Amino acid sequence: MNEHHYMVKQTLDIVSVSTAFLSFLNMLSPLFGLVAMIWTLMRIAEMVAGKPFSKIIRKKKEEENGN
Protein backbone atom coordinates (compact mmCIF):
# COMPACT_ATOMS: atom_id res chain seq x y z
CA MET A 1 0.00 0.00 0.00
CA ASN A 2 2.79 2.45 0.83
CA GLU A 3 4.53 1.85 -2.50
CA HIS A 4 1.28 2.43 -4.39
CA HIS A 5 0.64 5.64 -2.44
CA TYR A 6 4.12 6.94 -3.33
CA MET A 7 3.59 6.15 -7.01
CA VAL A 8 0.23 7.94 -7.14
CA LYS A 9 1.67 10.96 -5.34
CA GLN A 10 4.63 11.12 -7.72
CA THR A 11 2.34 10.81 -10.74
CA LEU A 12 0.07 13.59 -9.49
CA ASP A 13 3.11 15.81 -8.88
CA ILE A 14 4.27 15.28 -12.45
CA VAL A 15 0.79 15.98 -13.81
CA SER A 16 0.54 19.11 -11.66
CA VAL A 17 3.90 20.47 -12.80
CA SER A 18 3.09 19.66 -16.43
CA THR A 19 -0.27 21.41 -16.20
CA ALA A 20 1.28 24.50 -14.60
CA PHE A 21 4.02 24.61 -17.22
CA LEU A 22 1.60 24.22 -20.12
CA SER A 23 -0.70 26.92 -18.77
CA PHE A 24 2.35 29.17 -18.32
CA LEU A 25 3.28 28.62 -21.97
CA ASN A 26 -0.24 29.49 -23.00
CA MET A 27 0.07 32.76 -21.08
CA LEU A 28 3.43 33.56 -22.63
CA SER A 29 2.29 33.15 -26.21
CA PRO A 30 0.26 36.39 -26.27
CA LEU A 31 3.06 38.12 -24.36
CA PHE A 32 5.60 37.16 -27.02
CA GLY A 33 3.19 38.45 -29.66
CA LEU A 34 2.95 41.78 -27.86
CA VAL A 35 6.74 42.05 -27.57
CA ALA A 36 7.13 41.23 -31.26
CA MET A 37 4.55 43.86 -32.20
CA ILE A 38 6.29 46.54 -30.11
CA TRP A 39 9.66 45.59 -31.58
CA THR A 40 8.25 45.79 -35.12
CA LEU A 41 6.73 49.22 -34.49
CA MET A 42 10.07 50.44 -33.10
CA ARG A 43 11.87 49.17 -36.20
CA ILE A 44 9.33 50.86 -38.50
CA ALA A 45 9.79 54.15 -36.63
CA GLU A 46 13.57 53.80 -37.03
CA MET A 47 13.25 53.21 -40.77
CA VAL A 48 10.88 56.15 -41.27
CA ALA A 49 12.96 58.58 -39.20
CA GLY A 50 16.34 57.24 -40.27
CA LYS A 51 17.54 57.38 -36.65
CA PRO A 52 17.89 54.87 -33.82
CA PHE A 53 14.75 54.56 -31.71
CA SER A 54 16.53 55.84 -28.60
CA LYS A 55 17.27 59.16 -30.34
CA ILE A 56 13.64 59.46 -31.45
CA ILE A 57 12.45 58.98 -27.86
CA ARG A 58 15.00 61.46 -26.48
CA LYS A 59 13.91 64.07 -29.02
CA LYS A 60 10.26 63.68 -28.02
CA LYS A 61 11.15 63.96 -24.31
CA GLU A 62 13.18 67.10 -24.95
CA GLU A 63 10.25 68.66 -26.85
CA GLU A 64 7.90 67.86 -23.97
CA ASN A 65 10.30 69.40 -21.42
CA GLY A 66 10.73 72.54 -23.52
CA ASN A 67 14.45 72.08 -24.25
Coordinates of N, CA and C in Angstrom, one line a residue:
M1 N 0.8 -1.2 0.0 CA 0.0 0.0 0.0 C 0.9 1.3 0.0
N2 N 1.9 1.3 0.7 CA 2.8 2.5 0.8 C 3.5 2.7 -0.5
E3 N 3.9 1.7 -1.2 CA 4.5 1.9 -2.5 C 3.5 2.4 -3.5
H4 N 2.3 1.9 -3.5 CA 1.3 2.4 -4.4 C 1.0 3.9 -4.1
H5 N 0.9 4.3 -2.8 CA 0.6 5.6 -2.4 C 1.7 6.6 -3.0
Y6 N 3.0 6.1 -2.9 CA 4.1 6.9 -3.3 C 4.0 7.1 -4.8
M7 N 3.7 6.1 -5.5 CA 3.6 6.1 -7.0 C 2.5 7.1 -7.5
V8 N 1.3 7.0 -6.8 CA 0.2 7.9 -7.1 C 0.6 9.4 -6.8
K9 N 1.3 9.6 -5.7 CA 1.7 11.0 -5.3 C 2.7 11.5 -6.3
Q10 N 3.6 10.7 -6.7 CA 4.6 11.1 -7.7 C 4.0 11.4 -9.1
T11 N 3.0 10.6 -9.5 CA 2.3 10.8 -10.7 C 1.5 12.1 -10.7
L12 N 0.8 12.4 -9.6 CA 0.1 13.6 -9.5 C 1.0 14.8 -9.5
D13 N 2.1 14.7 -8.9 CA 3.1 15.8 -8.9 C 3.6 16.1 -10.3
I14 N 3.8 15.1 -11.1 CA 4.3 15.3 -12.5 C 3.2 15.9 -13.3
V15 N 1.9 15.4 -13.1 CA 0.8 16.0 -13.8 C 0.6 17.4 -13.4
S16 N 0.7 17.7 -12.1 CA 0.5 19.1 -11.7 C 1.6 20.1 -12.3
V17 N 2.8 19.6 -12.2 CA 3.9 20.5 -12.8 C 3.7 20.6 -14.3
S18 N 3.3 19.6 -15.0 CA 3.1 19.7 -16.4 C 1.9 20.6 -16.7
T19 N 0.9 20.5 -16.0 CA -0.3 21.4 -16.2 C 0.1 22.9 -16.0
A20 N 0.8 23.1 -14.9 CA 1.3 24.5 -14.6 C 2.2 25.0 -15.7
F21 N 3.1 24.2 -16.2 CA 4.0 24.6 -17.2 C 3.3 24.9 -18.5
L22 N 2.4 24.0 -18.9 CA 1.6 24.2 -20.1 C 0.7 25.5 -20.0
S23 N 0.1 25.7 -18.9 CA -0.7 26.9 -18.8 C 0.2 28.2 -18.8
F24 N 1.4 28.1 -18.3 CA 2.3 29.2 -18.3 C 2.7 29.5 -19.8
L25 N 2.9 28.4 -20.6 CA 3.3 28.6 -22.0 C 2.1 29.3 -22.7
N26 N 0.9 28.9 -22.4 CA -0.2 29.5 -23.0 C -0.3 31.0 -22.7
M27 N 0.1 31.4 -21.5 CA 0.1 32.8 -21.1 C 1.2 33.5 -21.8
L28 N 2.3 32.9 -22.0 CA 3.4 33.6 -22.6 C 3.2 33.8 -24.1
S29 N 2.5 33.0 -24.8 CA 2.3 33.2 -26.2 C 1.8 34.5 -26.6
P30 N 0.7 35.0 -26.0 CA 0.3 36.4 -26.3 C 1.3 37.5 -25.9
L31 N 2.0 37.2 -24.8 CA 3.1 38.1 -24.4 C 4.2 38.2 -25.4
F32 N 4.6 37.1 -26.0 CA 5.6 37.2 -27.0 C 5.1 37.9 -28.3
G33 N 3.8 37.7 -28.5 CA 3.2 38.4 -29.7 C 3.2 40.0 -29.4
L34 N 2.9 40.4 -28.2 CA 3.0 41.8 -27.9 C 4.4 42.3 -28.0
V35 N 5.3 41.6 -27.5 CA 6.7 42.1 -27.6 C 7.2 42.2 -29.0
A36 N 6.8 41.2 -29.8 CA 7.1 41.2 -31.3 C 6.5 42.4 -32.0
M37 N 5.2 42.7 -31.6 CA 4.5 43.9 -32.2 C 5.2 45.2 -31.8
I38 N 5.6 45.3 -30.5 CA 6.3 46.5 -30.1 C 7.6 46.7 -30.8
W39 N 8.4 45.6 -30.9 CA 9.7 45.6 -31.6 C 9.5 46.0 -33.0
T40 N 8.5 45.5 -33.7 CA 8.3 45.8 -35.1 C 7.9 47.3 -35.3
L41 N 7.1 47.8 -34.4 CA 6.7 49.2 -34.5 C 8.0 50.1 -34.2
M42 N 8.8 49.7 -33.3 CA 10.1 50.4 -33.1 C 10.9 50.4 -34.3
R43 N 11.0 49.3 -35.0 CA 11.9 49.2 -36.2 C 11.3 50.0 -37.3
I44 N 10.0 50.0 -37.5 CA 9.3 50.9 -38.5 C 9.6 52.3 -38.2
A45 N 9.5 52.8 -37.0 CA 9.8 54.2 -36.6 C 11.2 54.5 -36.9
E46 N 12.2 53.6 -36.7 CA 13.6 53.8 -37.0 C 13.8 54.0 -38.5
M47 N 13.1 53.1 -39.3 CA 13.3 53.2 -40.8 C 12.7 54.5 -41.3
V48 N 11.5 54.9 -40.8 CA 10.9 56.2 -41.3 C 11.7 57.4 -40.9
A49 N 12.2 57.4 -39.7 CA 13.0 58.6 -39.2 C 14.4 58.5 -39.6
G50 N 14.9 57.4 -39.9 CA 16.3 57.2 -40.3 C 17.3 57.4 -39.1
K51 N 16.8 57.2 -37.9 CA 17.5 57.4 -36.7 C 17.3 56.2 -35.7
P52 N 18.2 55.9 -34.8 CA 17.9 54.9 -33.8 C 16.7 55.3 -33.0
F53 N 16.0 54.3 -32.5 CA 14.8 54.6 -31.7 C 15.0 55.4 -30.4
S54 N 16.2 55.1 -29.8 CA 16.5 55.8 -28.6 C 16.6 57.3 -28.8
K55 N 17.2 57.7 -30.0 CA 17.3 59.2 -30.3 C 15.9 59.8 -30.6
I56 N 15.0 59.0 -31.2 CA 13.6 59.5 -31.5 C 12.9 59.7 -30.1
I57 N 13.1 58.8 -29.2 CA 12.5 59.0 -27.9 C 13.0 60.2 -27.1
R58 N 14.4 60.3 -27.2 CA 15.0 61.5 -26.5 C 14.5 62.8 -27.1
K59 N 14.4 62.8 -28.4 CA 13.9 64.1 -29.0 C 12.5 64.4 -28.6
K60 N 11.6 63.4 -28.5 CA 10.3 63.7 -28.0 C 10.2 64.1 -26.6
K61 N 11.1 63.6 -25.7 CA 11.1 64.0 -24.3 C 11.7 65.4 -24.2
E62 N 12.6 65.7 -25.0 CA 13.2 67.1 -25.0 C 12.1 68.1 -25.4
E63 N 11.3 67.8 -26.4 CA 10.3 68.7 -26.8 C 9.2 68.8 -25.8
E64 N 8.9 67.8 -25.0 CA 7.9 67.9 -24.0 C 8.4 68.7 -22.8
N65 N 9.7 68.6 -22.5 CA 10.3 69.4 -21.4 C 10.6 70.8 -21.8
G66 N 10.5 71.2 -23.1 CA 10.7 72.5 -23.5 C 12.2 72.9 -23.8
N67 N 13.0 71.8 -24.0 CA 14.4 72.1 -24.3 C 14.7 72.2 -25.7

